[in-house]
Short mmCIF file of C-alpha atoms in Angstrom, two decimals:
data_model
loop_
_atom_site.label_atom_id
_atom_site.label_comp_id
_atom_site.label_asym_id
_atom_site.label_seq_id
_atom_site.Cartn_x
_atom_site.Cartn_y
_atom_site.Cartn_z
CA MET A 1 -0.04 -0.03 0.25
CA CYS A 2 1.23 3.82 -0.87
CA TYR A 3 0.08 6.89 0.96
CA PRO A 4 1.01 9.75 -0.80
CA ALA A 5 1.78 12.20 2.34
CA LEU A 6 0.22 16.21 1.77
CA PHE A 7 1.84 18.44 4.23
CA HIS A 8 1.24 21.20 5.98
CA TRP A 9 3.94 23.43 4.05
CA ALA A 10 1.92 22.64 0.90
CA LEU A 11 -1.23 21.88 0.55
CA TYR A 12 -1.71 20.57 -3.30
CA CYS A 13 -5.21 20.03 -4.43
CA ASN A 14 -5.52 18.48 -8.05
CA PRO A 15 -4.73 19.62 -9.95
CA CYS A 16 -1.01 21.03 -9.17
CA VAL A 17 -0.71 17.69 -7.31
CA ILE A 18 -1.67 14.89 -9.33
CA GLN A 19 1.37 13.57 -10.75
CA VAL A 20 1.73 12.72 -6.73
CA PHE A 21 -1.81 10.51 -6.82
CA HIS A 22 -0.60 9.38 -10.85
CA TRP A 23 2.38 7.74 -9.47
CA ALA A 24 0.55 6.19 -6.34
CA GLN A 25 -1.88 4.89 -8.54
CA ARG A 26 0.67 2.67 -11.01
CA ASN A 27 2.72 1.76 -8.28
CA ALA A 28 -0.10 1.36 -4.96
CA GLU A 29 -3.47 -0.68 -4.52
CA HIS A 30 -4.34 2.14 -1.75
CA ILE A 31 -3.91 5.40 -1.34
CA VAL A 32 -4.04 7.27 2.24
CA PRO A 33 -3.88 11.25 1.29
CA LEU A 34 -2.98 12.72 4.34
CA TYR A 35 -2.97 16.67 5.55
CA CYS A 36 -1.59 17.41 8.29
CA PHE A 37 -1.84 19.99 10.80
CA ASP A 38 1.78 21.17 11.60
CA PRO A 39 2.51 23.13 14.87
CA GLY A 40 5.35 25.41 13.97
CA HIS A 41 3.48 27.05 11.10
CA TYR A 42 1.04 28.78 13.84
CA LEU A 43 3.68 29.05 16.54
CA GLY A 44 6.26 33.01 16.63
CA THR A 45 8.02 34.04 12.90
CA ALA A 46 12.12 34.39 14.05
CA ASN A 47 12.66 37.84 14.90
CA TYR A 48 10.16 38.96 15.53
CA ASN A 49 8.14 37.03 16.87
CA LEU A 50 4.11 37.38 15.24
CA PRO A 51 2.06 35.13 14.41
CA ARG A 52 3.43 33.10 11.24
CA THR A 53 -0.57 32.72 10.12
CA GLY A 54 -3.28 35.08 10.19
CA PRO A 55 -6.60 34.77 10.18
CA PHE A 56 -7.31 34.79 6.58
CA ARG A 57 -4.62 32.77 5.21
CA LEU A 58 -6.66 29.60 8.15
CA ARG A 59 -9.96 30.61 6.77
CA PHE A 60 -8.73 30.05 3.38
CA LEU A 61 -6.47 27.44 3.93
CA LEU A 62 -9.94 25.98 6.33
CA ASP A 63 -11.95 26.10 3.07
CA SER A 64 -9.20 24.56 0.89
CA ILE A 65 -9.34 21.51 2.43
CA GLN A 66 -12.40 21.35 2.51
CA ASP A 67 -12.82 20.77 -0.90
CA LEU A 68 -10.23 18.34 -1.38
CA ARG A 69 -11.94 16.62 0.79
CA THR A 70 -15.31 16.83 -1.38
CA SER A 71 -13.44 16.40 -4.86
CA LEU A 72 -11.05 13.47 -3.59
CA ILE A 73 -14.86 11.76 -1.88
CA GLN A 74 -16.47 12.31 -4.74
CA ARG A 75 -13.08 10.41 -6.28
CA GLY A 76 -14.12 7.14 -4.71
CA SER A 77 -11.24 8.35 -1.55
CA THR A 78 -11.14 11.38 0.51
CA LEU A 79 -9.17 13.15 3.10
CA VAL A 80 -7.65 11.95 5.88
CA VAL A 81 -6.56 15.21 8.35
CA ARG A 82 -4.61 15.21 11.36
CA ARG A 83 -3.26 17.80 13.84
CA GLY A 84 0.57 17.34 15.11
CA ARG A 85 4.30 17.00 13.37
CA PRO A 86 4.66 15.67 10.63
CA GLN A 87 6.81 13.22 10.92
CA GLU A 88 4.93 11.80 13.78
CA VAL A 89 2.03 12.10 12.14
CA VAL A 90 3.86 9.53 10.08
CA GLY A 91 5.10 7.56 11.39
CA ASP A 92 1.92 6.90 14.09
CA LEU A 93 0.24 6.23 11.20
CA ILE A 94 2.62 3.53 9.40
CA LYS A 95 1.99 2.25 12.83
CA GLN A 96 -1.37 2.04 12.35
CA LEU A 97 -2.06 0.72 8.90
CA GLY A 98 1.03 -2.05 9.22
CA SER A 99 2.33 -2.20 6.11
CA VAL A 100 2.88 0.52 3.96
CA SER A 101 5.43 0.51 0.65
CA ALA A 102 5.31 3.83 0.66
CA VAL A 103 5.13 7.49 1.22
CA ALA A 104 4.61 10.45 -1.78
CA PHE A 105 4.74 14.17 -1.14
CA HIS A 106 6.40 17.45 -3.16
CA GLU A 107 10.28 18.68 -2.29
CA GLU A 108 9.54 22.67 -0.85
CA VAL A 109 12.55 24.90 -1.10
CA VAL A 110 12.74 27.00 2.51
CA PRO A 111 15.65 25.12 4.72
CA GLU A 112 12.26 24.76 7.30
CA ASP A 113 10.38 23.08 5.10
CA GLN A 114 13.56 21.29 3.72
CA GLN A 115 14.29 19.96 7.99
CA VAL A 116 9.93 18.77 8.28
CA GLU A 117 11.12 16.91 5.00
CA ARG A 118 13.77 15.35 6.25
CA GLY A 119 11.98 14.10 9.83
CA VAL A 120 9.91 12.72 7.37
CA ARG A 121 12.29 10.82 5.50
CA ASP A 122 14.06 9.38 9.16
CA ILE A 123 10.94 7.88 10.65
CA CYS A 124 10.25 6.51 7.04
CA SER A 125 13.52 5.11 7.60
CA GLN A 126 13.61 3.62 10.47
CA MET A 127 10.06 2.30 9.47
CA LYS A 128 12.00 0.70 6.89
CA VAL A 129 9.56 2.16 3.88
CA LYS A 130 10.46 4.29 0.83
CA VAL A 131 10.05 7.88 0.65
CA HIS A 132 9.52 9.73 -3.23
CA THR A 133 9.11 12.74 -3.63
CA CYS A 134 8.01 15.91 -6.07
CA TRP A 135 8.47 18.83 -8.35
CA GLY A 136 5.73 20.34 -8.89
CA SER A 137 4.80 24.28 -7.64
CA THR A 138 6.42 25.77 -10.19
CA LEU A 139 5.69 26.64 -13.87
CA TYR A 140 8.65 25.01 -15.14
CA HIS A 141 10.27 22.47 -14.14
CA ARG A 142 13.79 22.64 -11.81
CA ASP A 143 15.19 19.59 -13.96
CA ASP A 144 14.37 21.10 -17.42
CA LEU A 145 16.31 24.72 -16.52
CA PRO A 146 19.00 25.85 -19.29
CA PHE A 147 21.35 26.03 -16.14
CA ASN A 148 23.60 22.97 -14.96
CA HIS A 149 22.84 23.82 -11.29
CA LEU A 150 20.47 25.64 -9.26
CA SER A 151 24.41 27.31 -8.61
CA ARG A 152 24.19 29.32 -11.74
CA LEU A 153 21.00 30.29 -11.66
CA PRO A 154 21.88 33.38 -12.19
CA ASP A 155 20.50 37.10 -9.74
CA VAL A 156 19.32 38.94 -12.35
CA TYR A 157 15.40 38.10 -13.21
CA THR A 158 15.57 39.35 -16.86
CA GLN A 159 18.52 36.90 -17.78
CA PHE A 160 16.92 34.47 -16.29
CA ARG A 161 13.98 35.40 -18.02
CA LYS A 162 15.02 35.27 -20.83
CA ALA A 163 16.71 31.91 -20.89
CA VAL A 164 14.25 29.73 -19.69
CA GLU A 165 12.36 31.65 -22.49
CA THR A 166 14.36 30.79 -25.34
CA GLN A 167 16.06 26.80 -24.10
CA GLY A 168 13.34 26.62 -21.20
CA ARG A 169 10.75 23.50 -22.57
CA VAL A 170 7.11 23.55 -19.90
CA ARG A 171 5.69 20.56 -19.25
CA PRO A 172 2.57 19.06 -20.00
CA VAL A 173 -0.20 18.96 -17.83
CA LEU A 174 -1.19 15.67 -16.84
CA PRO A 175 -5.47 14.61 -17.35
CA THR A 176 -6.76 14.56 -13.91
CA LEU A 177 -7.99 11.10 -12.41
CA ASP A 178 -11.46 10.55 -12.30
CA GLN A 179 -11.02 7.65 -10.18
CA LEU A 180 -8.61 6.48 -6.72
CA LYS A 181 -7.60 4.23 -4.99
CA PRO A 182 -9.63 4.13 -1.79
CA LEU A 183 -8.35 3.75 1.53
CA PRO A 184 -7.17 0.56 2.73
CA PRO A 185 -10.10 -1.63 4.23
CA GLY A 186 -11.13 -2.51 6.91
CA SER A 187 -7.40 -0.38 9.34
CA GLY A 188 -10.21 1.34 10.84
CA LEU A 189 -8.79 4.88 9.79
CA ASP A 190 -10.29 7.59 10.38
CA GLU A 191 -10.54 10.80 8.37
CA GLY A 192 -10.42 13.42 11.28
CA LEU A 193 -12.44 16.51 11.46
CA ILE A 194 -11.38 19.74 10.22
CA PRO A 195 -10.57 21.46 12.53
CA SER A 196 -12.08 25.16 13.32
CA PRO A 197 -10.45 28.44 13.46
CA GLU A 198 -10.76 28.44 17.03
CA ASP A 199 -9.65 24.43 17.48
CA LEU A 200 -6.56 25.80 16.04
CA GLU A 201 -6.07 28.98 19.03
CA GLN A 202 -6.83 31.19 15.86
CA THR A 203 -9.23 34.12 15.08
CA ASP A 204 -11.56 33.20 12.49
CA THR A 205 -12.56 36.73 10.16
CA VAL A 206 -15.57 38.83 9.27
CA ARG A 207 -15.37 39.41 5.84
CA ASP A 208 -14.96 43.25 4.92
CA PRO A 209 -17.05 44.27 1.28
CA ARG A 210 -14.53 46.38 0.51
CA SER A 211 -12.36 43.87 0.15
CA ALA A 212 -10.57 43.47 -3.59
CA PHE A 213 -9.98 39.82 -2.77
CA PRO A 214 -13.98 37.96 -2.01
CA CYS A 215 -13.30 35.33 -2.91
CA SER A 216 -12.98 30.89 -1.41
CA GLY A 217 -9.98 28.47 -0.72
CA GLY A 218 -9.76 25.22 -3.13
CA GLU A 219 -9.49 24.38 -6.00
CA THR A 220 -13.33 24.80 -7.48
CA GLN A 221 -13.10 28.54 -6.52
CA ALA A 222 -9.93 28.15 -8.15
CA LEU A 223 -10.83 27.52 -11.75
CA ALA A 224 -14.21 28.81 -11.22
CA ARG A 225 -12.27 32.45 -11.03
CA LEU A 226 -9.90 31.26 -14.30
CA GLN A 227 -12.90 30.74 -15.98
CA HIS A 228 -14.25 33.65 -14.92
CA TYR A 229 -11.46 36.13 -16.46
CA PHE A 230 -10.50 34.31 -19.31
CA TRP A 231 -13.12 33.43 -20.98
CA ASP A 232 -15.77 34.43 -19.21
CA THR A 233 -14.76 38.56 -19.15
CA ASP A 234 -11.60 38.33 -21.54
CA ALA A 235 -10.46 40.21 -18.65
CA VAL A 236 -6.73 38.40 -19.34
CA ALA A 237 -6.77 40.47 -22.41
CA THR A 238 -6.78 43.92 -20.19
CA TYR A 239 -4.39 42.74 -17.89
CA LYS A 240 -1.19 44.85 -18.75
CA GLU A 241 -3.52 47.93 -18.27
CA THR A 242 -4.99 46.43 -15.65
CA ARG A 243 -2.56 44.85 -13.56
CA ASN A 244 -1.91 48.28 -11.80
CA GLY A 245 -5.51 48.53 -10.39
CA LEU A 246 -6.40 48.58 -6.64
CA ILE A 247 -9.98 48.52 -6.21
CA GLY A 248 -11.89 45.86 -7.24
CA LEU A 249 -11.42 41.89 -8.09
CA ASP A 250 -10.46 41.62 -11.97
CA TYR A 251 -8.74 44.00 -12.33
CA SER A 252 -6.30 41.97 -11.86
CA THR A 253 -6.52 38.10 -11.75
CA LYS A 254 -5.90 37.30 -8.24
CA PHE A 255 -4.24 33.69 -9.06
CA SER A 256 -2.09 34.33 -6.94
CA PRO A 257 -3.58 33.03 -3.48
CA TRP A 258 -5.12 29.61 -4.96
CA LEU A 259 -0.57 29.60 -6.22
CA ALA A 260 -0.73 30.18 -3.28
CA ILE A 261 -1.46 27.06 -1.88
CA GLY A 262 -1.56 24.65 -4.27
CA CYS A 263 -4.78 24.57 -5.51
CA ILE A 264 -4.33 25.32 -8.94
CA SER A 265 -0.18 25.08 -11.12
CA PRO A 266 0.74 27.93 -13.01
CA ARG A 267 0.71 25.39 -15.31
CA TYR A 268 -3.12 23.96 -15.62
CA ILE A 269 -2.66 28.33 -15.73
CA TYR A 270 -0.31 28.36 -18.91
CA GLN A 271 -1.88 26.09 -20.79
CA GLN A 272 -5.08 27.89 -20.51
CA ILE A 273 -3.03 31.31 -21.73
CA LYS A 274 -2.22 28.75 -24.79
CA LYS A 275 -5.28 27.74 -25.85
CA TYR A 276 -7.41 31.16 -24.75
CA GLU A 277 -3.72 32.29 -27.48
CA SER A 278 -4.92 29.80 -29.65
CA GLU A 279 -8.92 30.34 -30.04
CA ARG A 280 -8.70 34.19 -28.63
CA THR A 281 -6.53 36.96 -29.37
CA ALA A 282 -2.51 36.88 -27.93
CA ASN A 283 -1.11 40.20 -26.87
CA GLN A 284 0.97 41.76 -24.09
CA SER A 285 -1.41 41.30 -22.06
CA THR A 286 -1.85 37.75 -22.64
CA TYR A 287 1.98 37.12 -22.16
CA TRP A 288 2.52 38.83 -18.97
CA VAL A 289 0.32 37.06 -16.95
CA VAL A 290 3.44 34.14 -17.93
CA PHE A 291 5.69 37.02 -16.86
CA GLU A 292 4.59 36.76 -13.76
CA LEU A 293 4.29 33.38 -13.24
CA LEU A 294 8.25 33.08 -13.61
CA TRP A 295 8.39 36.03 -11.97
CA ARG A 296 7.02 34.10 -9.20
CA ASP A 297 8.79 31.06 -10.52
CA TYR A 298 12.23 32.95 -10.08
CA PHE A 299 11.60 33.65 -6.52
CA LYS A 300 11.77 29.69 -5.82
CA PHE A 301 14.50 29.27 -7.61
CA VAL A 302 15.70 31.75 -5.24
CA GLY A 303 14.87 30.20 -2.80
CA ALA A 304 16.49 26.93 -4.10
CA LYS A 305 20.12 28.16 -4.64
CA TYR A 306 20.62 31.19 -0.91
CA GLY A 307 18.24 29.27 1.63
CA ASP A 308 19.12 30.78 4.80
CA ARG A 309 20.44 33.90 2.89
CA LEU A 310 16.89 34.38 1.47
CA PHE A 311 16.19 35.97 5.79
CA ASP A 312 18.48 37.02 6.31
CA ILE A 313 19.29 40.98 7.34
CA LYS A 314 22.17 41.79 4.42
CA GLY A 315 20.38 39.66 1.91
CA LEU A 316 21.59 38.24 -1.63
CA GLN A 317 24.21 40.95 -1.42
CA ASP A 318 26.25 39.84 2.62
CA LYS A 319 25.47 43.98 2.11
CA SER A 320 25.77 45.79 5.95
CA ILE A 321 23.14 48.92 6.36
CA PRO A 322 21.73 50.07 9.68
CA TRP A 323 18.55 49.64 9.38
CA LYS A 324 16.34 50.91 12.63
CA LYS A 325 13.58 48.79 15.02
CA ASP A 326 11.89 51.78 15.84
CA MET A 327 8.32 49.71 16.65
CA ASN A 328 6.74 52.86 17.19
CA LEU A 329 7.47 54.08 13.25
CA PHE A 330 6.85 50.33 13.15
CA ASN A 331 3.28 50.80 14.42
CA ALA A 332 2.71 53.18 12.89
CA TRP A 333 3.62 51.70 9.54
CA LYS A 334 1.77 48.20 10.01
CA GLU A 335 -1.26 50.06 11.56
CA GLY A 336 -1.98 52.05 8.33
CA ARG A 337 -1.57 55.51 10.50
CA THR A 338 1.67 57.35 8.88
CA GLY A 339 0.19 60.59 7.23
CA VAL A 340 0.86 59.18 4.42
CA PRO A 341 -2.64 59.11 2.99
CA PHE A 342 -1.20 56.31 -0.18
CA VAL A 343 0.43 54.34 2.79
CA ASP A 344 -1.92 54.12 5.34
CA ALA A 345 -4.95 53.45 3.45
CA ASN A 346 -2.94 49.67 1.52
CA MET A 347 -2.18 48.81 4.85
CA ARG A 348 -4.93 49.12 6.01
CA GLU A 349 -6.86 47.01 3.22
CA LEU A 350 -4.70 45.26 4.08
CA ALA A 351 -5.03 44.42 7.92
CA LEU A 352 -9.12 44.33 7.21
CA THR A 353 -8.71 41.69 4.06
CA GLY A 354 -5.52 39.95 3.86
CA PHE A 355 -4.74 41.41 0.95
CA MET A 356 -3.11 44.49 -0.79
CA SER A 357 -2.17 44.80 -4.39
CA ASN A 358 0.23 44.34 -5.99
CA ARG A 359 1.00 47.98 -6.91
CA GLY A 360 0.67 48.64 -3.27
CA ARG A 361 3.00 46.29 -2.18
CA GLN A 362 5.93 47.65 -3.82
CA ASN A 363 5.26 51.25 -2.42
CA VAL A 364 4.24 50.40 1.53
CA ALA A 365 7.98 48.57 1.54
CA SER A 366 9.77 50.96 0.12
CA PHE A 367 8.07 53.30 2.45
CA LEU A 368 9.05 50.95 5.50
CA THR A 369 12.96 50.55 3.89
CA LYS A 370 14.07 53.82 2.20
CA ASP A 371 11.86 56.51 4.09
CA LEU A 372 11.39 55.78 8.04
CA GLY A 373 15.35 52.95 6.98
CA LEU A 374 13.18 49.97 9.30
CA ASP A 375 14.79 46.89 9.19
CA TRP A 376 13.07 44.69 6.12
CA ARG A 377 12.54 41.47 8.21
CA MET A 378 9.32 43.60 9.73
CA GLY A 379 7.51 44.12 6.79
CA ALA A 380 8.34 40.92 6.23
CA GLU A 381 7.13 39.36 8.96
CA TRP A 382 3.77 41.30 8.97
CA PHE A 383 3.61 40.26 5.53
CA HIS A 384 3.54 36.34 6.31
CA TYR A 385 1.51 37.02 8.76
CA LEU A 386 -1.66 39.03 7.53
CA LEU A 387 -0.98 37.31 4.09
CA VAL A 388 -3.96 35.49 1.99
CA ASP A 389 -1.43 34.88 -0.87
CA HIS A 390 2.39 34.69 1.10
CA ASP A 391 4.29 32.60 -0.14
CA VAL A 392 7.11 32.07 1.76
CA SER A 393 9.71 32.61 -1.36
CA SER A 394 8.26 35.70 -3.23
CA ASN A 395 7.92 37.49 0.42
CA TYR A 396 10.92 37.72 0.92
CA GLY A 397 12.57 37.94 -2.01
CA ASN A 398 10.80 40.77 -3.13
CA TRP A 399 11.40 42.00 0.40
CA LEU A 400 15.26 41.88 -0.47
CA TYR A 401 14.90 43.69 -3.56
CA SER A 402 12.36 46.23 -2.14
CA ALA A 403 15.13 46.76 0.56
CA GLY A 404 18.14 46.81 -2.22
CA ILE A 405 19.57 44.18 -1.09
CA GLY A 406 18.01 41.79 -3.09
CA ASN A 407 17.89 40.76 -7.72
CA ASP A 408 17.95 43.41 -8.15
CA PRO A 409 20.87 45.50 -10.58
CA ARG A 410 19.56 49.52 -10.31
CA GLU A 411 20.53 50.37 -6.44
CA ASN A 412 18.51 52.86 -4.41
CA ARG A 413 15.56 52.38 -6.53
CA LYS A 414 13.19 54.11 -4.09
CA PHE A 415 8.94 54.71 -4.84
CA ASN A 416 7.98 58.64 -4.53
CA MET A 417 4.47 58.23 -2.25
CA ILE A 418 3.48 61.56 -3.86
CA LYS A 419 4.10 60.56 -6.68
CA GLN A 420 2.75 57.14 -6.81
CA GLY A 421 -0.76 57.93 -4.95
CA LEU A 422 -0.85 60.82 -7.92
CA ASP A 423 0.12 58.53 -11.62
CA TYR A 424 -2.52 55.20 -9.47
CA ASP A 425 -5.57 56.86 -7.99
CA ASN A 426 -5.01 59.94 -9.58
CA ASN A 427 -8.25 61.26 -8.31
CA GLY A 428 -8.19 59.73 -4.09
CA ASP A 429 -10.52 57.22 -5.16
CA TYR A 430 -8.51 54.03 -3.62
CA VAL A 431 -6.92 56.76 -0.34
CA ARG A 432 -11.13 57.56 0.59
CA HIS A 433 -12.24 53.64 -0.30
CA TRP A 434 -10.08 53.23 2.77
CA ILE A 435 -9.58 55.76 5.10
CA PRO A 436 -13.11 57.29 5.14
CA GLU A 437 -11.56 60.29 7.81
CA LEU A 438 -10.15 62.08 5.07
CA LYS A 439 -13.71 61.37 2.72
CA GLY A 440 -14.55 64.83 2.48
CA ILE A 441 -11.38 65.97 0.93
CA ARG A 442 -11.89 65.95 -3.30
CA GLY A 443 -9.37 64.94 -6.02
CA GLY A 444 -5.50 63.84 -5.91
CA GLU A 445 -5.79 66.89 -3.06
CA VAL A 446 -5.97 63.60 -1.13
CA HIS A 447 -3.06 62.30 -0.93
CA ALA A 448 -1.02 64.86 0.29
CA PRO A 449 -3.66 66.56 3.68
CA TRP A 450 -0.92 68.45 5.34
CA THR A 451 0.00 70.69 2.59
CA LEU A 452 -3.43 71.89 3.10
CA SER A 453 -4.96 75.74 3.61
CA SER A 454 -6.34 75.45 8.05
CA ALA A 455 -10.41 76.09 5.95
CA SER A 456 -10.14 74.06 3.65
CA LEU A 457 -8.41 71.41 5.55
CA SER A 458 -11.16 72.22 8.22
CA HIS A 459 -14.02 72.48 5.05
CA ALA A 460 -13.19 68.88 4.72
CA GLN A 461 -14.16 67.99 8.57
CA VAL A 462 -10.87 67.10 9.02
CA SER A 463 -7.75 68.14 12.00
CA LEU A 464 -4.22 66.88 11.37
CA ASN A 465 -3.22 65.26 14.12
CA ASP A 466 -6.69 64.82 15.33
CA THR A 467 -8.63 62.67 13.04
CA TYR A 468 -6.43 62.19 11.06
CA PRO A 469 -1.75 62.61 12.00
CA SER A 470 0.63 64.04 10.18
CA PRO A 471 3.09 62.12 7.83
CA ILE A 472 5.91 61.18 9.98
CA VAL A 473 8.39 61.93 8.09
CA MET A 474 9.04 63.93 5.25
CA ALA A 475 11.59 62.33 1.98
CA PRO A 476 12.28 65.20 -0.22
CA GLU A 477 11.90 64.78 -3.22
CA TRP A 478 7.42 64.97 -2.76
CA SER A 479 7.66 68.47 -3.34
CA ARG A 480 8.04 68.41 -6.96
CA HIS A 481 4.81 67.44 -6.62
CA THR A 482 2.67 69.36 -4.30
CA ASN A 483 4.16 72.01 -5.50
CA LYS A 484 6.26 73.10 -2.27
CA LYS A 485 8.46 72.62 0.54
CA PRO A 486 8.14 69.81 2.49
CA VAL A 487 7.61 70.98 6.05
CA GLY A 488 9.13 67.71 8.36
CA PRO A 489 7.50 67.34 12.06
CA TRP A 490 10.79 68.98 12.56
CA SER A 491 10.61 72.53 11.23
CA GLY A 492 6.32 73.05 13.32
CA ARG A 493 3.88 70.06 12.39
CA GLY A 494 0.89 70.95 11.90
CA LYS A 495 1.37 73.86 10.31
CA THR A 496 -0.63 74.55 7.30
CA GLY A 497 0.32 75.95 3.48
CA PRO A 498 -2.26 77.93 1.00
CA SER A 499 -4.35 75.01 -0.70
CA HIS A 500 -3.13 74.07 -4.27
CA THR A 501 -3.48 70.48 -6.71
CA PRO A 502 -0.62 68.82 -6.30
CA LYS A 503 0.36 67.38 -9.88
CA GLN A 504 0.69 64.49 -11.98
CA HIS A 505 3.55 63.22 -13.08
CA LYS A 506 3.40 63.41 -16.43
CA ASP A 507 6.19 60.41 -16.97
CA ARG A 508 3.54 58.13 -15.22
CA GLY A 509 6.27 55.11 -16.51
CA ILE A 510 9.16 55.92 -14.57
CA ASP A 511 8.07 54.54 -11.01
CA PHE A 512 10.93 55.31 -9.42
CA TYR A 513 13.15 58.00 -7.51
CA PHE A 514 16.65 57.63 -7.62
CA SER A 515 18.35 59.49 -5.35
CA LYS A 516 22.99 59.53 -7.36
CA SER A 517 20.52 59.94 -10.19
CA LYS A 518 18.97 63.23 -11.74
CA ASN A 519 15.40 63.91 -10.05
CA PHE A 520 12.39 63.49 -12.66
#
């Protein structure tokens, strides 16, 4: 009897786990699909002891597990659920079942997950049970990369992308199995209850009606989302133009939460893109979905190449930066009360929904690392806690990138918060969506309320440092978009100047301010 174990660090539902089931169908008389709630995933983070699994991701995970169990039951099997350290759960089940020929699972790249895998391998070795592993979470299979070894993986994304696009291949999607071999008869194996958040000593969520991701977990919902975004609305055909949106469900694919825990595979999305291009249209937007899947692949392989350095304060470049660890600044950032509306709106959206746009993530990360000068790991661990789509390699890889100590060939990359707000939320609708205390300020002026006159603020029912804070930091480049010299907290915080409308910079495509380069 073979039994593939689906552990907590990577829940792989159909079709992502299908290769494990194909292998098991060929090599076993009976199959026991297993999901294990590892208590290690509900402890504190490594550096700042923040919770590892927040309420939004946990609810999404529980939905996905229920959906997976339902899917397996429809195919003649079920999902066995257990709570405990995976190696101990596996050992106990091997003892209970008596005759287990093999344990199968997908491999991961993060050292902490690999340590759990080693624990499972060790217990299987002690009990003389074979282990079979698969690689299946990336678009390009690890063995198909055009590099002799992961140590030769380029440290710049563009070099990686061009190499895999010209020399690599995407493996075809395996067909979904209509019927699975059942659990061993007479084993007395209890499938186990799917716990509630309270059972795991966690809190449940209350869905905010403003959320840009009002979706549930599971393969069923993932496939429905793809059907909607590709085939029902043709939204994918304008993805490149809308992907920097901020409000609503369809400005981007929203596949990332399902990808993060394996409810849908990148290869299946790729297959559907190619089908869509063949049957409807192929353009920059359809390509850009694949482009983003390649970014996800790249960070996964970067994690495999660098291991624990992904979490090191010096990053991949071994660069010493005097990061601050000011908890007052950090709390203002994470609670959305920095006094910079575009930052605060994004942070409040994250706290209330578990989701934030890609544009927002880049901005709040730049603000924390470049404007506040805080330890980038503070932000990474806060995202680790709250993001419904948290993926270890992508999250920490992106934070290293933003902090200037990761995979970025350009130094001193810094976002201009005012310019970004005006470029991507020109009328201020997004800010007012999440910061109701600023709803009385019309248009783009909402991005810099500290520049408004006392009369304007009074008319909008805004009182700086009372109903809404003044900025906790001011950057000199902001003044290029407010027509006013920046006034920091050190020089009369709360004073106001003449009313005016902040300008939108003409170069929308220029996203960054480089401190050592010519100002835009």
